[in-house]
XYZ file of C-alpha atoms in Angstrom:
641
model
C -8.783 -47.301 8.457
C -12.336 -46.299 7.782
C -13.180 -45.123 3.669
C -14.722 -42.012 4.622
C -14.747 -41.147 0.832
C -16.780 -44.868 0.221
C -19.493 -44.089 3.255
C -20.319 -40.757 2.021
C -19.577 -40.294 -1.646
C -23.381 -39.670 -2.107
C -22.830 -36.315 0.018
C -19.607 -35.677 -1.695
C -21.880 -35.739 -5.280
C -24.129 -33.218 -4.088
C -21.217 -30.703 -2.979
C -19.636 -31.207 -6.359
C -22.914 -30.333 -7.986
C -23.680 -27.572 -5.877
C -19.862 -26.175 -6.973
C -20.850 -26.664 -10.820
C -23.997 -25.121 -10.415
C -22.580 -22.432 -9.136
C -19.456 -22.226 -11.765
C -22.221 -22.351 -14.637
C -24.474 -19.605 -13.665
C -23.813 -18.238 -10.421
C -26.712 -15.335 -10.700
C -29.377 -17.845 -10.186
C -26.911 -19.879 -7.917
C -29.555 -20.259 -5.087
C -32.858 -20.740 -7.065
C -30.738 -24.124 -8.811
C -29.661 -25.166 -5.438
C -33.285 -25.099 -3.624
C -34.428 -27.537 -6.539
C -31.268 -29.223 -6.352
C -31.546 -30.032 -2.059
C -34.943 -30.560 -2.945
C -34.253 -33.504 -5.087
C -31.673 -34.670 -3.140
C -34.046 -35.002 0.013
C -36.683 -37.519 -1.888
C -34.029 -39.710 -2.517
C -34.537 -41.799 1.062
C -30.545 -43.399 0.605
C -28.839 -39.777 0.266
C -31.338 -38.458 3.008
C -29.874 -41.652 5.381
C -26.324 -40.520 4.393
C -26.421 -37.128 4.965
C -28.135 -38.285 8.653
C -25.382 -40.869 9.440
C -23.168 -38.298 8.654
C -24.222 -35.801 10.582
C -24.334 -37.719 13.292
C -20.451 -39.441 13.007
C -19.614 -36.397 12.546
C -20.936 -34.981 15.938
C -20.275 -37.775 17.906
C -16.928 -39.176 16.290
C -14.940 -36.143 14.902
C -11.961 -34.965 16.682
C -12.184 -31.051 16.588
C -9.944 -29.661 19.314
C -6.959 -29.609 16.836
C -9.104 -27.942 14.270
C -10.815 -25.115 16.818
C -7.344 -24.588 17.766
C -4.943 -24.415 14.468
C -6.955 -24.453 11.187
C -6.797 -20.917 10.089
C -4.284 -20.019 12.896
C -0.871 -19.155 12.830
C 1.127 -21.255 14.840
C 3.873 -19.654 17.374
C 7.083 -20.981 15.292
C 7.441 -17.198 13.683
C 7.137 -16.004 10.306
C 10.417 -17.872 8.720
C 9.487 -20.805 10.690
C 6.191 -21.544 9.924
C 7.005 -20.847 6.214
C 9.910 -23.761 6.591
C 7.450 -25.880 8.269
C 4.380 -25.579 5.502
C 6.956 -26.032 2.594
C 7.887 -29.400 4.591
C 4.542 -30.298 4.704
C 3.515 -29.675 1.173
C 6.281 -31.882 0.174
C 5.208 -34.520 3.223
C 1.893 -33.950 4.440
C 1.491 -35.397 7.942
C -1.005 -38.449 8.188
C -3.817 -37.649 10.944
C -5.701 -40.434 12.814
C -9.161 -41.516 11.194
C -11.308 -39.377 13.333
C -9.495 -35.874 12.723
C -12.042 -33.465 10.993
C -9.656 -33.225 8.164
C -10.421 -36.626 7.411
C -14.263 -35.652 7.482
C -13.514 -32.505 5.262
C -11.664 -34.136 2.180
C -14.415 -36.969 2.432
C -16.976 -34.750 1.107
C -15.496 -31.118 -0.068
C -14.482 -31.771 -4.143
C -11.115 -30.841 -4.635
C -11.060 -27.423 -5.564
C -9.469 -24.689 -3.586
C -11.699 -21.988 -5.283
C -14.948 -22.115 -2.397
C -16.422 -19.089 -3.534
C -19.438 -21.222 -3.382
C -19.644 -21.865 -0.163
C -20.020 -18.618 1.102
C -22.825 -17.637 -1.629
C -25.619 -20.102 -0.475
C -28.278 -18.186 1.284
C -29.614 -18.951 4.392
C -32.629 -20.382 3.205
C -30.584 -23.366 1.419
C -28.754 -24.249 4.756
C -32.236 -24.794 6.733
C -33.492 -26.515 4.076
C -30.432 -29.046 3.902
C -30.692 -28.995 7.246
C -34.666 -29.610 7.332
C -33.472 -33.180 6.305
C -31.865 -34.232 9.377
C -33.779 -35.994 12.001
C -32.826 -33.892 15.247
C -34.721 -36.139 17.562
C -31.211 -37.661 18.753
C -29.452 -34.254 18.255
C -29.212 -33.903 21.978
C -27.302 -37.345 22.577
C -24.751 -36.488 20.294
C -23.396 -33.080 20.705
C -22.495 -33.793 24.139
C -18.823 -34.780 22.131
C -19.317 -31.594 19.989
C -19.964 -28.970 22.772
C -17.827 -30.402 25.504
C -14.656 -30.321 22.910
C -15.800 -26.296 21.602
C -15.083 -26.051 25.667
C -11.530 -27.268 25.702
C -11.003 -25.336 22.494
C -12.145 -22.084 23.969
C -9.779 -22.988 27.006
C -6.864 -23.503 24.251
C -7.291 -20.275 22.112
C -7.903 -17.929 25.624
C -4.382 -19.238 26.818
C -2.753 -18.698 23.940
C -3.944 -15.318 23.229
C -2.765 -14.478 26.757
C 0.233 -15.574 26.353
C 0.712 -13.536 23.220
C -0.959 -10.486 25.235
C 2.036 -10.746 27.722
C 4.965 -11.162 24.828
C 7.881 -8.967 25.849
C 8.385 -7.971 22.302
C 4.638 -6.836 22.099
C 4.654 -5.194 24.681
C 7.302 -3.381 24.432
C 5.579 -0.993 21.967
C 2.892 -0.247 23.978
C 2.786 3.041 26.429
C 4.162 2.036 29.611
C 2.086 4.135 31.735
C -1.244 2.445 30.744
C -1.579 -1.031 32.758
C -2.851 -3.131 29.386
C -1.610 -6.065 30.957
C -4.627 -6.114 33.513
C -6.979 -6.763 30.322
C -4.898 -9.918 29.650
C -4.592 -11.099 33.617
C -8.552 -10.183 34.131
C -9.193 -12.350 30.657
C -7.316 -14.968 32.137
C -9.091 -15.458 35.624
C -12.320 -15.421 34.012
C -11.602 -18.379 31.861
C -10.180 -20.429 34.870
C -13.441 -19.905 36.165
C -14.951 -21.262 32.776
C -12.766 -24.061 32.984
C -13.725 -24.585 36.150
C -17.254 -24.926 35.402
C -17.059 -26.695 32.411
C -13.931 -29.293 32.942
C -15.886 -32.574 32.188
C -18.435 -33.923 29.353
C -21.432 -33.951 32.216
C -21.405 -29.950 33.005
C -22.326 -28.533 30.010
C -25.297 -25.659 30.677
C -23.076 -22.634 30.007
C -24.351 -19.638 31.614
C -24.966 -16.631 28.468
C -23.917 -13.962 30.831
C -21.105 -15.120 31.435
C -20.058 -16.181 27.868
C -20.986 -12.461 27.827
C -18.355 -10.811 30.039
C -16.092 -12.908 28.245
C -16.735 -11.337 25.086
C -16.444 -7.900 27.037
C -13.244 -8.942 28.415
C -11.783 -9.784 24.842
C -12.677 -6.817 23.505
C -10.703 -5.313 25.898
C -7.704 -7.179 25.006
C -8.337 -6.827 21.266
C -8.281 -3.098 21.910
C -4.727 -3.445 22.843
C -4.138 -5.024 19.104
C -6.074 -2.339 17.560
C -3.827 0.536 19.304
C -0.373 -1.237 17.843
C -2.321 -1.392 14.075
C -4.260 2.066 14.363
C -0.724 3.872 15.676
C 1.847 1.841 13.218
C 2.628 4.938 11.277
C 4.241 6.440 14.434
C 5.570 3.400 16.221
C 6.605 1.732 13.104
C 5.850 -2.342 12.204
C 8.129 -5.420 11.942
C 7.670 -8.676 9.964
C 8.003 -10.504 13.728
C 5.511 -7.705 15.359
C 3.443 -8.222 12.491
C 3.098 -11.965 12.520
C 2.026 -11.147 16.387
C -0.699 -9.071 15.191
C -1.848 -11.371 12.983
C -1.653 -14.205 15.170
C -3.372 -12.446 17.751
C -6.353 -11.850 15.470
C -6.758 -14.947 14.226
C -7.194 -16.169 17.730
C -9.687 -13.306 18.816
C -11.960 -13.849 16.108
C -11.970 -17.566 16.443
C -12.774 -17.409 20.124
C -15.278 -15.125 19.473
C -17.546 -17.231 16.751
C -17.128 -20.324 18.931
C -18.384 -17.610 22.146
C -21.235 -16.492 19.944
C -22.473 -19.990 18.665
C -23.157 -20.747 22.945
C -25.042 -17.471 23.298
C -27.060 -17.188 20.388
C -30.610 -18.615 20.545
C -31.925 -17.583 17.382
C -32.129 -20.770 14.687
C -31.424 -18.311 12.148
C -28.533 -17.090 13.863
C -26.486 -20.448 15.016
C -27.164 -21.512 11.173
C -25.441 -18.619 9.988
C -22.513 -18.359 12.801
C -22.125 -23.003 12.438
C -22.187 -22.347 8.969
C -19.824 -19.661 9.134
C -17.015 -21.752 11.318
C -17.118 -24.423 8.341
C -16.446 -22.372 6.154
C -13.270 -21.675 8.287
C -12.638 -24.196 8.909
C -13.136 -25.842 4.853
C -10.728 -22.867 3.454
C -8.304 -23.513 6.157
C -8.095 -27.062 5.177
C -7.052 -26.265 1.469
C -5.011 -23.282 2.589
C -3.331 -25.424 5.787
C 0.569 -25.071 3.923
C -0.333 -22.717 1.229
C 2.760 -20.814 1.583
C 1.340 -17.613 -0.836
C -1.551 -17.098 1.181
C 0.432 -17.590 4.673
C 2.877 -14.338 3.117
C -0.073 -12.330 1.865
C -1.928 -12.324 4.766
C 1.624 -11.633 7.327
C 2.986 -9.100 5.055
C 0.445 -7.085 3.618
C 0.582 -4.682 7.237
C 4.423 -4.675 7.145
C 4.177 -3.669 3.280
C 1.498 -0.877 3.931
C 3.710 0.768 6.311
C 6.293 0.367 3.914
C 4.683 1.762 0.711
C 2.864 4.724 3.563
C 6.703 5.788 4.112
C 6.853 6.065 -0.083
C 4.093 7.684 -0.553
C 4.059 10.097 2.546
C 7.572 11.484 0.046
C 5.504 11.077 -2.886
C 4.218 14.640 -2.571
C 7.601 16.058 -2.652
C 7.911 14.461 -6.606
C 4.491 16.273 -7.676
C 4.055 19.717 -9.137
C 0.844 20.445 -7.640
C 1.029 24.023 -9.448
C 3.541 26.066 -11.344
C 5.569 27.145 -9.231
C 6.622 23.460 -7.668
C 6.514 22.065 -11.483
C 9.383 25.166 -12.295
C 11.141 24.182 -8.837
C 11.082 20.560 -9.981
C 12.621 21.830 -13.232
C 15.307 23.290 -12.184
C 15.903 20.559 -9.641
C 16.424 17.889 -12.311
C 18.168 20.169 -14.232
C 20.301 20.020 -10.977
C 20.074 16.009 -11.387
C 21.009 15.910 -14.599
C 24.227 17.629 -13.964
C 25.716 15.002 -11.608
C 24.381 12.086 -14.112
C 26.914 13.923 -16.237
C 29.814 13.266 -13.838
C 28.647 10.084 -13.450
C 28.599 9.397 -17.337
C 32.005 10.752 -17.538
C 33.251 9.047 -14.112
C 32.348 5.992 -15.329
C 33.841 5.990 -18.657
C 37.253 6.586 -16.737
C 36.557 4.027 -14.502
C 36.598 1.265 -17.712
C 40.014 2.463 -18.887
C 41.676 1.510 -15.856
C 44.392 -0.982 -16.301
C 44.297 -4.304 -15.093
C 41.064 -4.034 -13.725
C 38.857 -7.419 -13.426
C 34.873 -8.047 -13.910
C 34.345 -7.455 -10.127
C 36.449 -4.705 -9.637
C 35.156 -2.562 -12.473
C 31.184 -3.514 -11.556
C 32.112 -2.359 -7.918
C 33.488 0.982 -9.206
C 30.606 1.244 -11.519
C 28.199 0.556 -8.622
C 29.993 2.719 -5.759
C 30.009 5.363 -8.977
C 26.348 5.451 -9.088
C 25.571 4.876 -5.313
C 27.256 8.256 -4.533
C 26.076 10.080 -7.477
C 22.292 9.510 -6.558
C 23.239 9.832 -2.789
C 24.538 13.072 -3.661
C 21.161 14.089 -5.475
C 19.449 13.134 -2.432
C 21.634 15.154 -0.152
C 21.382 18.039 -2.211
C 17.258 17.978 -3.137
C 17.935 17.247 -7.124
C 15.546 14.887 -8.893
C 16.151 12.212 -10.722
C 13.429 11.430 -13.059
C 13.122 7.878 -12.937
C 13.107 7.874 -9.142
C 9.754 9.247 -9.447
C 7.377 6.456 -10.384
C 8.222 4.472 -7.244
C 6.862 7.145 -5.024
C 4.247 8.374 -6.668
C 2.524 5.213 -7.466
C 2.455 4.741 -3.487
C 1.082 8.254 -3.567
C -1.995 7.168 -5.355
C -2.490 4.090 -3.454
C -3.193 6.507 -0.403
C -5.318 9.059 -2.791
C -7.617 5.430 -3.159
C -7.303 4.739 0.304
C -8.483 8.382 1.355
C -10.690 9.487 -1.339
C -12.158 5.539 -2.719
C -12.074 5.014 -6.198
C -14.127 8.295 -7.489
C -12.278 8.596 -10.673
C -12.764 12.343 -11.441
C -10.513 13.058 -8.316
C -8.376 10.516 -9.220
C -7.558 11.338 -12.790
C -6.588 14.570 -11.562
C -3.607 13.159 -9.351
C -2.445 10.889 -12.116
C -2.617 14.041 -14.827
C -0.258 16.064 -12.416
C 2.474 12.859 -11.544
C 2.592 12.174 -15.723
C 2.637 15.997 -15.978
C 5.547 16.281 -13.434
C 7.034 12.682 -14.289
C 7.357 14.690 -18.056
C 8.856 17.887 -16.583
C 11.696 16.249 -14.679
C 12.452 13.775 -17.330
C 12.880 16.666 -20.172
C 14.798 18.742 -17.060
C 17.531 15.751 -16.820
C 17.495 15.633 -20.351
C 17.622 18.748 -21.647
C 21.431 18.857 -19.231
C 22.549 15.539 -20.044
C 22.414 15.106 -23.866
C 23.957 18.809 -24.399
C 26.546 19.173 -21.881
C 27.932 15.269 -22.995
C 28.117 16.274 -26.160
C 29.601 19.486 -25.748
C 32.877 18.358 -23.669
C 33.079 14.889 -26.031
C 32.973 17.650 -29.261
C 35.391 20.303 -27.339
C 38.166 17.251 -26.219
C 37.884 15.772 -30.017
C 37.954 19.543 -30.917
C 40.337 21.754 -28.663
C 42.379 19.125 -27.684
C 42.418 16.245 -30.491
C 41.295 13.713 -27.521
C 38.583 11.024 -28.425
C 36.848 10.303 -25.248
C 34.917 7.466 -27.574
C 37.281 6.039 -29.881
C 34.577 5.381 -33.588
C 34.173 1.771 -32.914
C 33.412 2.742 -28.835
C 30.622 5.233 -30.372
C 29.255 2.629 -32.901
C 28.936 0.525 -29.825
C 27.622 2.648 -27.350
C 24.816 4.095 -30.446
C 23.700 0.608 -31.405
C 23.494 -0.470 -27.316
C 20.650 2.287 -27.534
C 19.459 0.897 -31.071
C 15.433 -0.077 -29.904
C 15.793 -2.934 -32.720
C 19.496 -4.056 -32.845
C 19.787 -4.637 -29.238
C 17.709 -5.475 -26.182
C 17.601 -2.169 -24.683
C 13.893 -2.289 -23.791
C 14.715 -5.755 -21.963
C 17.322 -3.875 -20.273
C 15.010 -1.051 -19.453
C 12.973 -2.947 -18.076
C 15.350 -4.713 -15.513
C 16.355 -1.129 -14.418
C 12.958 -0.245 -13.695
C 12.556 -3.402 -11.452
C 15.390 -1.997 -10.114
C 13.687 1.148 -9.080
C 10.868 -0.288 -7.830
C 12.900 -2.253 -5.412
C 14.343 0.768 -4.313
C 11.594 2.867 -3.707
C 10.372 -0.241 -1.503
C 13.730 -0.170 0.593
C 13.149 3.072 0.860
C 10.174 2.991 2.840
C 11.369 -0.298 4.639
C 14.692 0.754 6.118
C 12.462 4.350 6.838
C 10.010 1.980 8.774
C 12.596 0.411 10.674
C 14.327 3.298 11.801
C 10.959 3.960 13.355
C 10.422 1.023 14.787
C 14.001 0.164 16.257
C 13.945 4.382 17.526
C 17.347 4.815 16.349
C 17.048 8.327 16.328
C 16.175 8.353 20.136
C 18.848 5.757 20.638
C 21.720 8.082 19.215
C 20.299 11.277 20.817
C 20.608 9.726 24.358
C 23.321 7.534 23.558
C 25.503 7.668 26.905
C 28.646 7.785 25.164
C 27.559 9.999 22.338
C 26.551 12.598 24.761
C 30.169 12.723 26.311
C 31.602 13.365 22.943
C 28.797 15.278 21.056
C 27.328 18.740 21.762
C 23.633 17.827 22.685
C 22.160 20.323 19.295
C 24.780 18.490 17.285
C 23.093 15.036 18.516
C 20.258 16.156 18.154
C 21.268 16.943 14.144
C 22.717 13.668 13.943
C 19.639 11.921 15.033
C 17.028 13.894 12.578
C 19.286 13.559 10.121
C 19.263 9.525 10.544
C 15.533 9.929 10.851
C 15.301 11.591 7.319
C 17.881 10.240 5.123
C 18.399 6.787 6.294
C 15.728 5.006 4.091
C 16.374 6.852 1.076
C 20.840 6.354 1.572
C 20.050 2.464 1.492
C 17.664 2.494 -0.959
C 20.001 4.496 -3.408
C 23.102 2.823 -2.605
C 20.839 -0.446 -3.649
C 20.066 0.925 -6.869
C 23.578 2.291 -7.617
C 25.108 -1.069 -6.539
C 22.529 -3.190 -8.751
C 23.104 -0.799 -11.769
C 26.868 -0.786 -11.842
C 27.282 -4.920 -11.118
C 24.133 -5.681 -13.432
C 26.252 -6.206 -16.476
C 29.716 -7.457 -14.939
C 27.815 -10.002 -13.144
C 26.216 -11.173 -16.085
C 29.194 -11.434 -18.286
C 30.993 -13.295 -15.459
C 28.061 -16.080 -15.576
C 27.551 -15.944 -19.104
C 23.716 -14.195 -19.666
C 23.313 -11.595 -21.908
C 21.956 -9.095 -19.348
C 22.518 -5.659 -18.888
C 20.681 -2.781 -17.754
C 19.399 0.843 -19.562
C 18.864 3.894 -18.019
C 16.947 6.397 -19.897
C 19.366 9.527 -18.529
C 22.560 7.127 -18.705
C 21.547 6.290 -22.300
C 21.505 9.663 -22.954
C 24.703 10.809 -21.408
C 26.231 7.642 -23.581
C 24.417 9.041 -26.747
C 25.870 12.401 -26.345
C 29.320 11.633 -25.800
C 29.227 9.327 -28.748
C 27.727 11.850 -31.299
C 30.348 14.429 -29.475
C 33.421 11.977 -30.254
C 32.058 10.771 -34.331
C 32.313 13.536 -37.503
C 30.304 11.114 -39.630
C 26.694 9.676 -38.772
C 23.626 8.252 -40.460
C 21.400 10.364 -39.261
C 18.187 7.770 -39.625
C 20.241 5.633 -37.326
C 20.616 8.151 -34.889
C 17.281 9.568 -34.960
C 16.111 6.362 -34.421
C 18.571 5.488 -31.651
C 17.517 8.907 -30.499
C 13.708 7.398 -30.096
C 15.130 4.346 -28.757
C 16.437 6.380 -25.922
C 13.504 8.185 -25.508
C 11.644 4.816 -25.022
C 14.228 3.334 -22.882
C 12.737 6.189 -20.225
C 9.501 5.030 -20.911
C 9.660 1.733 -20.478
C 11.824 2.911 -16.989
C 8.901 4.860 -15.319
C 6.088 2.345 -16.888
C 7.875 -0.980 -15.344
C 8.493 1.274 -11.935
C 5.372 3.136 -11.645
C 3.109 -0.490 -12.624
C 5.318 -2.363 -9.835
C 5.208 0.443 -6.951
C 1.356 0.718 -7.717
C 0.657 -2.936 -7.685
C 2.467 -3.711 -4.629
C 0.877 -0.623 -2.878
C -2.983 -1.707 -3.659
C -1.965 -4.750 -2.327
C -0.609 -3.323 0.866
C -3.989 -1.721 1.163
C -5.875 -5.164 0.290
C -7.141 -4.171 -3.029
C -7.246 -7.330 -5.621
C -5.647 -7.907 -8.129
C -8.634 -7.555 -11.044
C -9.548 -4.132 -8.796
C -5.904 -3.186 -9.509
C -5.893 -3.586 -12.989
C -9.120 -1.798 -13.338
C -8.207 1.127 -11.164
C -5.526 1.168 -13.922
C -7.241 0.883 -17.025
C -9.714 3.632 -15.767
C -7.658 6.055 -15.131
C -4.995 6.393 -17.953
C -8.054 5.712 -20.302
C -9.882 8.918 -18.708
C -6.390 10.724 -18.927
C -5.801 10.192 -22.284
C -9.257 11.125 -23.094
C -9.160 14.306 -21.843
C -5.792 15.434 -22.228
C -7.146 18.769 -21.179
C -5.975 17.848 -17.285
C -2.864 17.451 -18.153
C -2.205 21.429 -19.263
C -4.352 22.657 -16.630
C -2.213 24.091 -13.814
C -3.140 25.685 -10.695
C -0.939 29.128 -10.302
């Protein structure tokens, strides 16, 4: 087998430099790299190797295969093709000599970070390129252009066979005849094929490279309905792997379209240029399994986090009258956490109970109670953050990143985030401690025995225990609800269930049709949010069971819990240090913090990234606003009537 990396380590130098240069002091990036190429092209034994291998690589590269799949999904499906990269992380796959990939790892330096690449200016390609002698250019890219041809062939195929998926089209309006856009993109490539099925016919005619850029369109358009109308007809991880798929072919076909039809130097510099670049971060990226998920599940998370935040409006107090309704609704909240407290203290002194059967109770305990809240419009305050971190992810979206407006938002969800939490409070700590003080009292009945209360007190204790840790787990925890939330809302969506039960044959026999119709809205409503609080409930109650039975020292803290816990114990004691609970007392008080921060930073993360903001944009959007919050702390008390 040829040493690719032996012929051409010269050129391989020069892209190494070209990356340090860059690394080093990227604002004069392209003034370095002109002297740089400029050096490089007096030296007569690098100017011969960067000919020979412009030439090999025109006349002896294989580039069908990476036209065709660099960059591009293959049809496996999404838990498929994730199988099949980890495989070939593991166990790369060995290609024959000539395969560009061969050709790619030759020369690029081993670095997945190209950022490089796409910063050299025009300028520095033609003068690179200035060095090649194109007197023989003609001879050789016979191999080049006839196998862009077949590739062209390949990718049209493919994205007509995607255009006539059952399962795509199944969410498109049957009235509208979109298949004709795939069936009319079809015939006109047979012709091309026609035309162009050997080495020795290759004069492609620009107007008709033209209607077939027309025609795609056309069946793009079809892609861009699904995407544009996925908050009505709803998105799947399958549907969106389609979408993505289908992209990744249209915009392929369409650079290697534009490269035939473009005359302008200037122009096939910048569109060759632009398919190695492709086709160089496809290489490095070929099993990247991170980049495969972000790029297949960002759609499927923004409908997701859209469902959150479209109920994130419901947790605000955009004046006073919502922030005294939200009051008194967690107020509401508050009282069923107090059944809940009390519920599951009773549920512990059953006999002969084991470590699964008492985390089950605990969980189905909770489950109901917030279930309950649901059904009945009460607010629990931790439940907030989740939504209302989605909420401003679609303020950015809408508005951009002017921070005036946005400060605004985030001063009315900490403003209303602060009402609801003092409104389950201000129910839970009294009322606990008023029926463990009237049993101890009234009816010489301990509901916490002393050394119960000493335990339950120091579980709260911010420096004797890990109760932060804890928190912290539970606000995970609330995240991940908020998120199944939205996705079992999406799904209902997309799957129409509520259609499905309101013209359910059977159902129709045995249901009054308004009573169906009930059934079906209320399906439509409640669904998401039933799941996503039976998750939490569940993962609350078995969090600590689970992790006795395997031996961890895990356990979770909720801030309104906590305080239920807190006031029973106080209720049930006649002696206390009251520096210990005073500081047990701020320990529960940070236990809610910690809750909403750890729920609120999650939600908000994952829905910038739904909406392709980066990471470093993230954490600035961040940083701006609570630092322009807390600067003027004004916003926070001003409140619209």
């Amino acid at each position: 087998m040829r040493d690719l990396n032996g012929e051409y380590h010269n050129i391989a130098f020069f892209l190494k430099e070209t990356r340090l240069l860059y690394k080093n002091n990227n604002v004069s990036f392209n003034e370095q790299l002109s002297v740089l190429i400029e050096r490089k092209l007096q030296d007569n034994f690098f100017k011969e190797q960067l000919n020979n291998f412009f030439y090999d690589f025109l006349e002896n590269a294989q580039f069908i295969r990476a036209f065709t799949n660099y960059g591009i999904n293959s049809s496996l499906g999404f838990v498929r093709e994730i199988t099949s990269r980890i495989k070939h992380k593991i166990l790369p796959p060995v290609f024959e000599e000539t395969e560009l990939s061969n050709y790619i790892k030759a020369v690029f330096p081993h670095d997945k970070n190209i950022d490089w690449l796409n910063e050299i200016s025009l300028a520095n390609w033609e003068l690179l390129f200035s060095g090649i002698n194109k007197t023989d250019v003609v001879l050789h890219e016979k191999n080049f252009a006839w196998q862009m041809v077949r590739s062209i062939v390949v990718l049209t195929n493919r994205l007509v066979n995607i255009g006539l998926d059952a399962y795509f089209s199944q969410k498109l309006p049957p009235n509208e005849n979109h298949h004709n856009h795939f069936l009319d993109f079809n015939l006109k490539i047979n012709e091309f094929v026609t035309k162009h099925q050997d080495k020795t016919n290759l004069v492609i005619d620009k107007n008709e490279v033209k209607e077939l850029l027309l025609s795609l369109d056309k069946c793009e358009s079809v892609f861009t309905y699904l995407r544009n109308n996925k908050d009505i007809l709803g998105i799947s991880l399958h549907l969106t792997f389609i979408l993505e798929r289908a992209n990744q072919h249209i915009v392929r076909l369409k650079l290697l379209l534009n490269i035939y039809i473009n005359e302008d130097v200037d122009s096939q510099i910048v569109l060759t240029t632009a398919l190695l670049k492709t086709l160089v971060v496809a290489e490095f990226d070929r099993y990247s399994v991170t980049k495969f998920f972000k790029q297949n599940s960002n759609l499927l998370a923004y409908r997701i986090v859209s469902h959150t935040s479209d109920k994130g409006g419901n947790y605000i107090g955009f004046n006073k009258a919502e922030n005294r309704k939200l009051f008194l609704s967690a107020m509401g909240g508050g009282l069923i956490v107090v059944f809940l407290v009390f519920i599951k203290n009773f549920i512990h002194h059953l006999p002969n109970l084991s470590l699964f059967g008492e985390g089950l109770l605990y969980g189905l305990n909770y489950s109901f109670g917030f279930i309950l809240m649901h059904l009945m419009h009460l607010t629990l305050a931790t439940k907030q953050p989740a939504m209302t971190a989605s909420f401003i992810a679609k303020s950015i979206e809408e508005t951009g990143t002017d921070k005036k407006s946005l400060s605004v938002v985030l001063a009315q969800i900490l403003r209303s985030q602060f009402v609801s939490l003092v409104g389950n409070l201000i129910v839970v700590l009294p009322v606990c401690f008023l029926v463990a003080w009237s049993f101890d009292r009234f009816l010489f009945f301990k509901i916490f025995k002393y050394s119960a209360a000493e335990a339950h007190l120091t579980a709260n204790h911010p420096f004797l225990s890990g109760s932060l840790i804890f928190a912290a787990i539970t606000g995970v925890y609330l995240s991940l609800s908020g998120l199944i939330t939205g996705y079992y809302d999406n799904k209902v969506v997309f799957s129409e269930i509520p259609k499905r039960i309101k013209y359910h044959s059977k159902l129709q026999h045995i249901i009054n049709p308004k009573r169906l119709e009930k059934i079906s809205q209320f399906v439509k409503k409640n669904t998401g949010a039933i799941i996503g609080n039976l998750f939490l409930g569940m993962a609350m109650g078995c969090t600590g069971n689970f992790s006795k039975f395997i031996g961890l020292p895990i356990d979770i803290r909720h801030v309104t819990i906590s305080a239920g816990n807190f006031g029973i114990a106080l209720g049930s004691i006649e002696h206390y240090n009251i520096a210990f609970v005073a500081t047990v007392f701020c320990g529960i008080i940070a236990i809610g913090i910690v809750n909403i921060a750890v729920s609120f930073l999650i939600s908000f993360y994952v829905a910038c990234r739904s909406r392709s903001v980066t990471h470093l944009q993230t954490l600035k959007i961040l940083k701006e606003l609570f630092v322009d919050v807390f600067k003027k702390p004004a916003i926070m008390l001003k409140v619209k009537k």
